Amino acid sequence: MTARHGHRLDLVVVDVSGKGEGAGTRALLLSGALGGLLGAMAPEDFPESANDFLMRQDWEEGFASAVHLSLDLSSGQFEIRSAGHPPAALRTAGTGRWSTLEAEGPVPGLIDMATYEPVVGTMRRGDALLLYTDGMVETPHRDIMLGVDKMLGQAEQLLRGEFDGGAKRIIESIGSRNDDRALLLVHRR
């Protein structure tokens, strides 16, 4: 989901748990509701508002995790807030290295009045950010952070100076073929 507020771009990657019709129905509901909130709320208010919305849904089963990026397109300053989601990753152009951005917050819809503290930073020319679902990094027999390391190693090899089509190349090179795999690559030119 995306929203534009002047020189600010807001992006959210949401991952709904489960499979089949129930998960599909929840994903469709969330897409519309969170897309509306994203366009209507100030970036710092979005995660709490999304949590409030999910608390009112009172789902008996299933949950959703999310990661929210708010990026000032002029200055490159960003805020990332996570709601039970794997960490975003930043590639610094000067070194060509990736690092994780450990924004932490509870899964939305589980804890009333939850708060989500941002990780803040600045994207400089040539830097890149990755937001992704757990299907990119998680397997039943491997710690999720080992999967993140593997994904960032692949990204380092696959994106050497060439970002066009980079998300597709990373998705095709890793991740469970039996799980959801989604990845959003933001590159500052």
JSON list of C-alpha atoms in Angstrom, two decimals:
[
{"chain": "A", "resi": 1, "resn": "MET", "atom": "CA", "xyz": [0.00, 0.00, 0.00]},
{"chain": "A", "resi": 2, "resn": "THR", "atom": "CA", "xyz": [1.28, 3.48, -0.79]},
{"chain": "A", "resi": 3, "resn": "ALA", "atom": "CA", "xyz": [0.25, 7.04, -0.09]},
{"chain": "A", "resi": 4, "resn": "ARG", "atom": "CA", "xyz": [1.78, 10.37, -1.08]},
{"chain": "A", "resi": 5, "resn": "HIS", "atom": "CA", "xyz": [1.69, 13.45, 1.15]},
{"chain": "A", "resi": 6, "resn": "GLY", "atom": "CA", "xyz": [3.49, 16.23, -0.74]},
{"chain": "A", "resi": 7, "resn": "HIS", "atom": "CA", "xyz": [7.18, 15.28, -0.65]},
{"chain": "A", "resi": 8, "resn": "ARG", "atom": "CA", "xyz": [6.52, 12.30, 1.65]},
{"chain": "A", "resi": 9, "resn": "LEU", "atom": "CA", "xyz": [5.97, 8.74, 0.44]},
{"chain": "A", "resi": 10, "resn": "ASP", "atom": "CA", "xyz": [4.43, 6.18, 2.79]},
{"chain": "A", "resi": 11, "resn": "LEU", "atom": "CA", "xyz": [4.63, 2.45, 2.09]},
{"chain": "A", "resi": 12, "resn": "VAL", "atom": "CA", "xyz": [3.33, -0.50, 4.08]},
{"chain": "A", "resi": 13, "resn": "VAL", "atom": "CA", "xyz": [4.05, -4.20, 3.61]},
{"chain": "A", "resi": 14, "resn": "VAL", "atom": "CA", "xyz": [1.45, -6.35, 5.39]},
{"chain": "A", "resi": 15, "resn": "ASP", "atom": "CA", "xyz": [1.58, -10.11, 5.83]},
{"chain": "A", "resi": 16, "resn": "VAL", "atom": "CA", "xyz": [-1.65, -11.89, 6.81]},
{"chain": "A", "resi": 17, "resn": "SER", "atom": "CA", "xyz": [-1.30, -15.26, 8.54]},
{"chain": "A", "resi": 18, "resn": "GLY", "atom": "CA", "xyz": [-2.97, -18.39, 7.29]},
{"chain": "A", "resi": 19, "resn": "LYS", "atom": "CA", "xyz": [-3.89, -19.82, 3.95]},
{"chain": "A", "resi": 20, "resn": "GLY", "atom": "CA", "xyz": [-6.97, -20.17, 1.84]},
{"chain": "A", "resi": 21, "resn": "GLU", "atom": "CA", "xyz": [-10.21, -18.25, 1.79]},
{"chain": "A", "resi": 22, "resn": "GLY", "atom": "CA", "xyz": [-10.00, -16.96, 5.38]},
{"chain": "A", "resi": 23, "resn": "ALA", "atom": "CA", "xyz": [-6.57, -15.42, 4.85]},
{"chain": "A", "resi": 24, "resn": "GLY", "atom": "CA", "xyz": [-7.65, -14.04, 1.49]},
{"chain": "A", "resi": 25, "resn": "THR", "atom": "CA", "xyz": [-10.70, -12.39, 3.01]},
{"chain": "A", "resi": 26, "resn": "ARG", "atom": "CA", "xyz": [-8.63, -10.83, 5.82]},
{"chain": "A", "resi": 27, "resn": "ALA", "atom": "CA", "xyz": [-6.03, -9.62, 3.31]},
{"chain": "A", "resi": 28, "resn": "LEU", "atom": "CA", "xyz": [-8.69, -7.94, 1.16]},
{"chain": "A", "resi": 29, "resn": "LEU", "atom": "CA", "xyz": [-10.27, -6.27, 4.19]},
{"chain": "A", "resi": 30, "resn": "LEU", "atom": "CA", "xyz": [-6.89, -5.05, 5.44]},
{"chain": "A", "resi": 31, "resn": "SER", "atom": "CA", "xyz": [-5.81, -3.77, 2.05]},
{"chain": "A", "resi": 32, "resn": "GLY", "atom": "CA", "xyz": [-8.76, -1.41, 1.82]},
{"chain": "A", "resi": 33, "resn": "ALA", "atom": "CA", "xyz": [-8.83, -0.35, 5.46]},
{"chain": "A", "resi": 34, "resn": "LEU", "atom": "CA", "xyz": [-5.09, 0.18, 5.91]},
{"chain": "A", "resi": 35, "resn": "GLY", "atom": "CA", "xyz": [-4.79, 1.87, 2.52]},
{"chain": "A", "resi": 36, "resn": "GLY", "atom": "CA", "xyz": [-7.44, 4.35, 3.64]},
{"chain": "A", "resi": 37, "resn": "LEU", "atom": "CA", "xyz": [-5.71, 4.94, 6.98]},
{"chain": "A", "resi": 38, "resn": "LEU", "atom": "CA", "xyz": [-2.35, 5.39, 5.28]},
{"chain": "A", "resi": 39, "resn": "GLY", "atom": "CA", "xyz": [-3.72, 8.16, 3.09]},
{"chain": "A", "resi": 40, "resn": "ALA", "atom": "CA", "xyz": [-5.59, 9.87, 5.92]},
{"chain": "A", "resi": 41, "resn": "MET", "atom": "CA", "xyz": [-3.20, 9.69, 8.89]},
{"chain": "A", "resi": 42, "resn": "ALA", "atom": "CA", "xyz": [0.03, 11.42, 9.76]},
{"chain": "A", "resi": 43, "resn": "PRO", "atom": "CA", "xyz": [2.86, 8.85, 9.43]},
{"chain": "A", "resi": 44, "resn": "GLU", "atom": "CA", "xyz": [3.51, 8.74, 13.17]},
{"chain": "A", "resi": 45, "resn": "ASP", "atom": "CA", "xyz": [-0.19, 7.97, 13.85]},
{"chain": "A", "resi": 46, "resn": "PHE", "atom": "CA", "xyz": [-0.61, 5.20, 11.28]},
{"chain": "A", "resi": 47, "resn": "PRO", "atom": "CA", "xyz": [0.62, 2.14, 13.25]},
{"chain": "A", "resi": 48, "resn": "GLU", "atom": "CA", "xyz": [-1.48, 2.91, 16.33]},
{"chain": "A", "resi": 49, "resn": "SER", "atom": "CA", "xyz": [-4.55, 3.56, 14.15]},
{"chain": "A", "resi": 50, "resn": "ALA", "atom": "CA", "xyz": [-4.00, 0.29, 12.29]},
{"chain": "A", "resi": 51, "resn": "ASN", "atom": "CA", "xyz": [-3.70, -1.52, 15.63]},
{"chain": "A", "resi": 52, "resn": "ASP", "atom": "CA", "xyz": [-6.94, 0.09, 16.85]},
{"chain": "A", "resi": 53, "resn": "PHE", "atom": "CA", "xyz": [-8.71, -1.03, 13.66]},
{"chain": "A", "resi": 54, "resn": "LEU", "atom": "CA", "xyz": [-7.49, -4.60, 14.08]},
{"chain": "A", "resi": 55, "resn": "MET", "atom": "CA", "xyz": [-8.45, -4.65, 17.76]},
{"chain": "A", "resi": 56, "resn": "ARG", "atom": "CA", "xyz": [-12.03, -3.83, 16.73]},
{"chain": "A", "resi": 57, "resn": "GLN", "atom": "CA", "xyz": [-12.06, -6.74, 14.25]},
{"chain": "A", "resi": 58, "resn": "ASP", "atom": "CA", "xyz": [-11.67, -9.23, 17.12]},
{"chain": "A", "resi": 59, "resn": "TRP", "atom": "CA", "xyz": [-10.54, -12.03, 14.79]},
{"chain": "A", "resi": 60, "resn": "GLU", "atom": "CA", "xyz": [-10.83, -15.47, 16.36]},
{"chain": "A", "resi": 61, "resn": "GLU", "atom": "CA", "xyz": [-7.92, -16.76, 14.34]},
{"chain": "A", "resi": 62, "resn": "GLY", "atom": "CA", "xyz": [-5.22, -15.27, 12.22]},
{"chain": "A", "resi": 63, "resn": "PHE", "atom": "CA", "xyz": [-3.19, -12.12, 12.59]},
{"chain": "A", "resi": 64, "resn": "ALA", "atom": "CA", "xyz": [-1.22, -9.76, 10.42]},
{"chain": "A", "resi": 65, "resn": "SER", "atom": "CA", "xyz": [2.23, -8.24, 10.72]},
{"chain": "A", "resi": 66, "resn": "ALA", "atom": "CA", "xyz": [3.26, -5.01, 9.04]},
{"chain": "A", "resi": 67, "resn": "VAL", "atom": "CA", "xyz": [6.22, -2.72, 8.40]},
{"chain": "A", "resi": 68, "resn": "HIS", "atom": "CA", "xyz": [5.68, 0.96, 7.58]},
{"chain": "A", "resi": 69, "resn": "LEU", "atom": "CA", "xyz": [8.16, 3.22, 5.79]},
{"chain": "A", "resi": 70, "resn": "SER", "atom": "CA", "xyz": [7.65, 6.98, 5.72]},
{"chain": "A", "resi": 71, "resn": "LEU", "atom": "CA", "xyz": [10.21, 8.62, 3.42]},
{"chain": "A", "resi": 72, "resn": "ASP", "atom": "CA", "xyz": [10.80, 12.32, 2.74]},
{"chain": "A", "resi": 73, "resn": "LEU", "atom": "CA", "xyz": [11.58, 12.34, -0.98]},
{"chain": "A", "resi": 74, "resn": "SER", "atom": "CA", "xyz": [13.43, 15.67, -0.78]},
{"chain": "A", "resi": 75, "resn": "SER", "atom": "CA", "xyz": [15.80, 15.03, 2.12]},
{"chain": "A", "resi": 76, "resn": "GLY", "atom": "CA", "xyz": [15.88, 11.22, 2.18]},
{"chain": "A", "resi": 77, "resn": "GLN", "atom": "CA", "xyz": [14.98, 11.18, 5.88]},
{"chain": "A", "resi": 78, "resn": "PHE", "atom": "CA", "xyz": [12.91, 8.15, 6.82]},
{"chain": "A", "resi": 79, "resn": "GLU", "atom": "CA", "xyz": [11.08, 6.51, 9.67]},
{"chain": "A", "resi": 80, "resn": "ILE", "atom": "CA", "xyz": [10.38, 2.79, 9.86]},
{"chain": "A", "resi": 81, "resn": "ARG", "atom": "CA", "xyz": [7.90, 1.27, 12.28]},
{"chain": "A", "resi": 82, "resn": "SER", "atom": "CA", "xyz": [7.40, -2.47, 12.61]},
{"chain": "A", "resi": 83, "resn": "ALA", "atom": "CA", "xyz": [4.43, -4.37, 13.97]},
{"chain": "A", "resi": 84, "resn": "GLY", "atom": "CA", "xyz": [5.60, -7.94, 14.55]},
{"chain": "A", "resi": 85, "resn": "HIS", "atom": "CA", "xyz": [7.37, -7.97, 11.19]},
{"chain": "A", "resi": 86, "resn": "PRO", "atom": "CA", "xyz": [10.90, -9.00, 10.13]},
{"chain": "A", "resi": 87, "resn": "PRO", "atom": "CA", "xyz": [13.38, -6.10, 10.20]},
{"chain": "A", "resi": 88, "resn": "ALA", "atom": "CA", "xyz": [13.77, -3.79, 7.22]},
{"chain": "A", "resi": 89, "resn": "ALA", "atom": "CA", "xyz": [17.25, -3.58, 5.70]},
{"chain": "A", "resi": 90, "resn": "LEU", "atom": "CA", "xyz": [19.29, -0.61, 4.50]},
{"chain": "A", "resi": 91, "resn": "ARG", "atom": "CA", "xyz": [22.07, -0.75, 1.89]},
{"chain": "A", "resi": 92, "resn": "THR", "atom": "CA", "xyz": [24.58, 2.05, 2.26]},
{"chain": "A", "resi": 93, "resn": "ALA", "atom": "CA", "xyz": [25.91, 2.98, -1.18]},
{"chain": "A", "resi": 94, "resn": "GLY", "atom": "CA", "xyz": [29.32, 4.05, 0.14]},
{"chain": "A", "resi": 95, "resn": "THR", "atom": "CA", "xyz": [30.12, 0.58, 1.48]},
{"chain": "A", "resi": 96, "resn": "GLY", "atom": "CA", "xyz": [27.74, -1.58, -0.54]},
{"chain": "A", "resi": 97, "resn": "ARG", "atom": "CA", "xyz": [26.81, -3.35, 2.71]},
{"chain": "A", "resi": 98, "resn": "TRP", "atom": "CA", "xyz": [23.38, -4.15, 4.10]},
{"chain": "A", "resi": 99, "resn": "SER", "atom": "CA", "xyz": [22.32, -3.70, 7.72]},
{"chain": "A", "resi": 100, "resn": "THR", "atom": "CA", "xyz": [19.06, -4.50, 9.47]},
{"chain": "A", "resi": 101, "resn": "LEU", "atom": "CA", "xyz": [16.91, -1.80, 11.01]},
{"chain": "A", "resi": 102, "resn": "GLU", "atom": "CA", "xyz": [15.45, -3.29, 14.17]},
{"chain": "A", "resi": 103, "resn": "ALA", "atom": "CA", "xyz": [12.18, -1.40, 14.63]},
{"chain": "A", "resi": 104, "resn": "GLU", "atom": "CA", "xyz": [10.14, -3.40, 17.10]},
{"chain": "A", "resi": 105, "resn": "GLY", "atom": "CA", "xyz": [6.49, -3.37, 17.97]},
{"chain": "A", "resi": 106, "resn": "PRO", "atom": "CA", "xyz": [3.78, -5.90, 18.80]},
{"chain": "A", "resi": 107, "resn": "VAL", "atom": "CA", "xyz": [1.71, -7.67, 16.18]},
{"chain": "A", "resi": 108, "resn": "PRO", "atom": "CA", "xyz": [-1.26, -5.39, 15.45]},
{"chain": "A", "resi": 109, "resn": "GLY", "atom": "CA", "xyz": [-4.61, -6.43, 16.87]},
{"chain": "A", "resi": 110, "resn": "LEU", "atom": "CA", "xyz": [-3.27, -8.25, 19.93]},
{"chain": "A", "resi": 111, "resn": "ILE", "atom": "CA", "xyz": [-2.46, -5.50, 22.45]},
{"chain": "A", "resi": 112, "resn": "ASP", "atom": "CA", "xyz": [-4.76, -2.57, 23.07]},
{"chain": "A", "resi": 113, "resn": "MET", "atom": "CA", "xyz": [-3.05, 0.86, 23.11]},
{"chain": "A", "resi": 114, "resn": "ALA", "atom": "CA", "xyz": [0.20, -0.54, 21.64]},
{"chain": "A", "resi": 115, "resn": "THR", "atom": "CA", "xyz": [2.91, 1.92, 20.67]},
{"chain": "A", "resi": 116, "resn": "TYR", "atom": "CA", "xyz": [5.40, 1.65, 17.81]},
{"chain": "A", "resi": 117, "resn": "GLU", "atom": "CA", "xyz": [8.72, 3.46, 18.12]},
{"chain": "A", "resi": 118, "resn": "PRO", "atom": "CA", "xyz": [10.43, 4.35, 14.84]},
{"chain": "A", "resi": 119, "resn": "VAL", "atom": "CA", "xyz": [13.91, 3.68, 13.59]},
{"chain": "A", "resi": 120, "resn": "VAL", "atom": "CA", "xyz": [15.00, 6.89, 11.89]},
{"chain": "A", "resi": 121, "resn": "GLY", "atom": "CA", "xyz": [17.69, 7.50, 9.31]},
{"chain": "A", "resi": 122, "resn": "THR", "atom": "CA", "xyz": [18.55, 9.15, 6.03]},
{"chain": "A", "resi": 123, "resn": "MET", "atom": "CA", "xyz": [18.75, 7.55, 2.60]},
{"chain": "A", "resi": 124, "resn": "ARG", "atom": "CA", "xyz": [21.53, 9.13, 0.59]},
{"chain": "A", "resi": 125, "resn": "ARG", "atom": "CA", "xyz": [22.01, 8.94, -3.16]},
{"chain": "A", "resi": 126, "resn": "GLY", "atom": "CA", "xyz": [22.53, 5.29, -4.13]},
{"chain": "A", "resi": 127, "resn": "ASP", "atom": "CA", "xyz": [21.17, 3.85, -0.84]},
{"chain": "A", "resi": 128, "resn": "ALA", "atom": "CA", "xyz": [18.40, 1.25, -0.87]},
{"chain": "A", "resi": 129, "resn": "LEU", "atom": "CA", "xyz": [15.83, -0.15, 1.56]},
{"chain": "A", "resi": 130, "resn": "LEU", "atom": "CA", "xyz": [14.22, -3.60, 1.59]},
{"chain": "A", "resi": 131, "resn": "LEU", "atom": "CA", "xyz": [10.83, -4.37, 3.13]},
{"chain": "A", "resi": 132, "resn": "TYR", "atom": "CA", "xyz": [9.71, -8.00, 2.82]},
{"chain": "A", "resi": 133, "resn": "THR", "atom": "CA", "xyz": [7.44, -10.73, 4.16]},
{"chain": "A", "resi": 134, "resn": "ASP", "atom": "CA", "xyz": [8.66, -13.57, 6.35]},
{"chain": "A", "resi": 135, "resn": "GLY", "atom": "CA", "xyz": [8.26, -15.99, 3.43]},
{"chain": "A", "resi": 136, "resn": "MET", "atom": "CA", "xyz": [11.47, -14.50, 2.06]},
{"chain": "A", "resi": 137, "resn": "VAL", "atom": "CA", "xyz": [13.53, -15.44, 5.11]},
{"chain": "A", "resi": 138, "resn": "GLU", "atom": "CA", "xyz": [11.76, -18.05, 7.22]},
{"chain": "A", "resi": 139, "resn": "THR", "atom": "CA", "xyz": [11.80, -21.83, 6.98]},
{"chain": "A", "resi": 140, "resn": "PRO", "atom": "CA", "xyz": [10.59, -24.36, 9.58]},
{"chain": "A", "resi": 141, "resn": "HIS", "atom": "CA", "xyz": [14.14, -25.50, 10.38]},
{"chain": "A", "resi": 142, "resn": "ARG", "atom": "CA", "xyz": [16.08, -22.22, 10.36]},
{"chain": "A", "resi": 143, "resn": "ASP", "atom": "CA", "xyz": [16.22, -19.20, 12.63]},
{"chain": "A", "resi": 144, "resn": "ILE", "atom": "CA", "xyz": [14.64, -16.22, 10.90]},
{"chain": "A", "resi": 145, "resn": "MET", "atom": "CA", "xyz": [17.76, -14.05, 11.31]},
{"chain": "A", "resi": 146, "resn": "LEU", "atom": "CA", "xyz": [19.83, -16.66, 9.44]},
{"chain": "A", "resi": 147, "resn": "GLY", "atom": "CA", "xyz": [17.30, -16.29, 6.64]},
{"chain": "A", "resi": 148, "resn": "VAL", "atom": "CA", "xyz": [17.66, -12.51, 6.76]},
{"chain": "A", "resi": 149, "resn": "ASP", "atom": "CA", "xyz": [21.46, -12.90, 6.49]},
{"chain": "A", "resi": 150, "resn": "LYS", "atom": "CA", "xyz": [21.03, -15.20, 3.49]},
{"chain": "A", "resi": 151, "resn": "MET", "atom": "CA", "xyz": [18.65, -12.75, 1.78]},
{"chain": "A", "resi": 152, "resn": "LEU", "atom": "CA", "xyz": [20.99, -9.80, 2.34]},
{"chain": "A", "resi": 153, "resn": "GLY", "atom": "CA", "xyz": [23.93, -11.83, 0.99]},
{"chain": "A", "resi": 154, "resn": "GLN", "atom": "CA", "xyz": [21.90, -12.57, -2.14]},
{"chain": "A", "resi": 155, "resn": "ALA", "atom": "CA", "xyz": [20.87, -8.90, -2.42]},
{"chain": "A", "resi": 156, "resn": "GLU", "atom": "CA", "xyz": [24.52, -7.85, -2.15]},
{"chain": "A", "resi": 157, "resn": "GLN", "atom": "CA", "xyz": [25.42, -10.13, -5.07]},
{"chain": "A", "resi": 158, "resn": "LEU", "atom": "CA", "xyz": [22.36, -9.50, -7.23]},
{"chain": "A", "resi": 159, "resn": "LEU", "atom": "CA", "xyz": [22.10, -5.72, -6.94]},
{"chain": "A", "resi": 160, "resn": "ARG", "atom": "CA", "xyz": [25.65, -4.60, -7.70]},
{"chain": "A", "resi": 161, "resn": "GLY", "atom": "CA", "xyz": [24.86, -1.26, -9.30]},
{"chain": "A", "resi": 162, "resn": "GLU", "atom": "CA", "xyz": [21.72, -2.54, -11.03]},
{"chain": "A", "resi": 163, "resn": "PHE", "atom": "CA", "xyz": [18.46, -1.98, -9.14]},
{"chain": "A", "resi": 164, "resn": "ASP", "atom": "CA", "xyz": [15.94, -2.18, -12.01]},
{"chain": "A", "resi": 165, "resn": "GLY", "atom": "CA", "xyz": [14.11, -5.48, -11.61]},
{"chain": "A", "resi": 166, "resn": "GLY", "atom": "CA", "xyz": [16.10, -6.12, -8.42]},
{"chain": "A", "resi": 167, "resn": "ALA", "atom": "CA", "xyz": [13.13, -7.14, -6.26]},
{"chain": "A", "resi": 168, "resn": "LYS", "atom": "CA", "xyz": [12.12, -9.80, -8.77]},
{"chain": "A", "resi": 169, "resn": "ARG", "atom": "CA", "xyz": [15.68, -11.17, -8.94]},
{"chain": "A", "resi": 170, "resn": "ILE", "atom": "CA", "xyz": [15.90, -11.46, -5.16]},
{"chain": "A", "resi": 171, "resn": "ILE", "atom": "CA", "xyz": [12.47, -13.11, -4.87]},
{"chain": "A", "resi": 172, "resn": "GLU", "atom": "CA", "xyz": [13.35, -15.65, -7.56]},
{"chain": "A", "resi": 173, "resn": "SER", "atom": "CA", "xyz": [16.69, -16.50, -5.91]},
{"chain": "A", "resi": 174, "resn": "ILE", "atom": "CA", "xyz": [15.46, -17.20, -2.36]},
{"chain": "A", "resi": 175, "resn": "GLY", "atom": "CA", "xyz": [12.43, -17.82, -0.22]},
{"chain": "A", "resi": 176, "resn": "SER", "atom": "CA", "xyz": [10.21, -20.79, 0.23]},
{"chain": "A", "resi": 177, "resn": "ARG", "atom": "CA", "xyz": [8.36, -21.75, -2.93]},
{"chain": "A", "resi": 178, "resn": "ASN", "atom": "CA", "xyz": [5.45, -22.89, -0.73]},
{"chain": "A", "resi": 179, "resn": "ASP", "atom": "CA", "xyz": [5.07, -19.66, 1.24]},
{"chain": "A", "resi": 180, "resn": "ASP", "atom": "CA", "xyz": [4.15, -16.13, 0.43]},
{"chain": "A", "resi": 181, "resn": "ARG", "atom": "CA", "xyz": [7.11, -14.15, -0.85]},
{"chain": "A", "resi": 182, "resn": "ALA", "atom": "CA", "xyz": [6.87, -10.42, -1.25]},
{"chain": "A", "resi": 183, "resn": "LEU", "atom": "CA", "xyz": [9.63, -7.86, -1.29]},
{"chain": "A", "resi": 184, "resn": "LEU", "atom": "CA", "xyz": [9.67, -4.12, -1.82]},
{"chain": "A", "resi": 185, "resn": "LEU", "atom": "CA", "xyz": [12.93, -2.47, -2.91]},
{"chain": "A", "resi": 186, "resn": "VAL", "atom": "CA", "xyz": [13.27, 1.32, -2.56]},
{"chain": "A", "resi": 187, "resn": "HIS", "atom": "CA", "xyz": [16.35, 2.84, -4.22]},
{"chain": "A", "resi": 188, "resn": "ARG", "atom": "CA", "xyz": [17.30, 6.52, -4.01]},
{"chain": "A", "resi": 189, "resn": "ARG", "atom": "CA", "xyz": [18.85, 7.73, -7.24]}
]
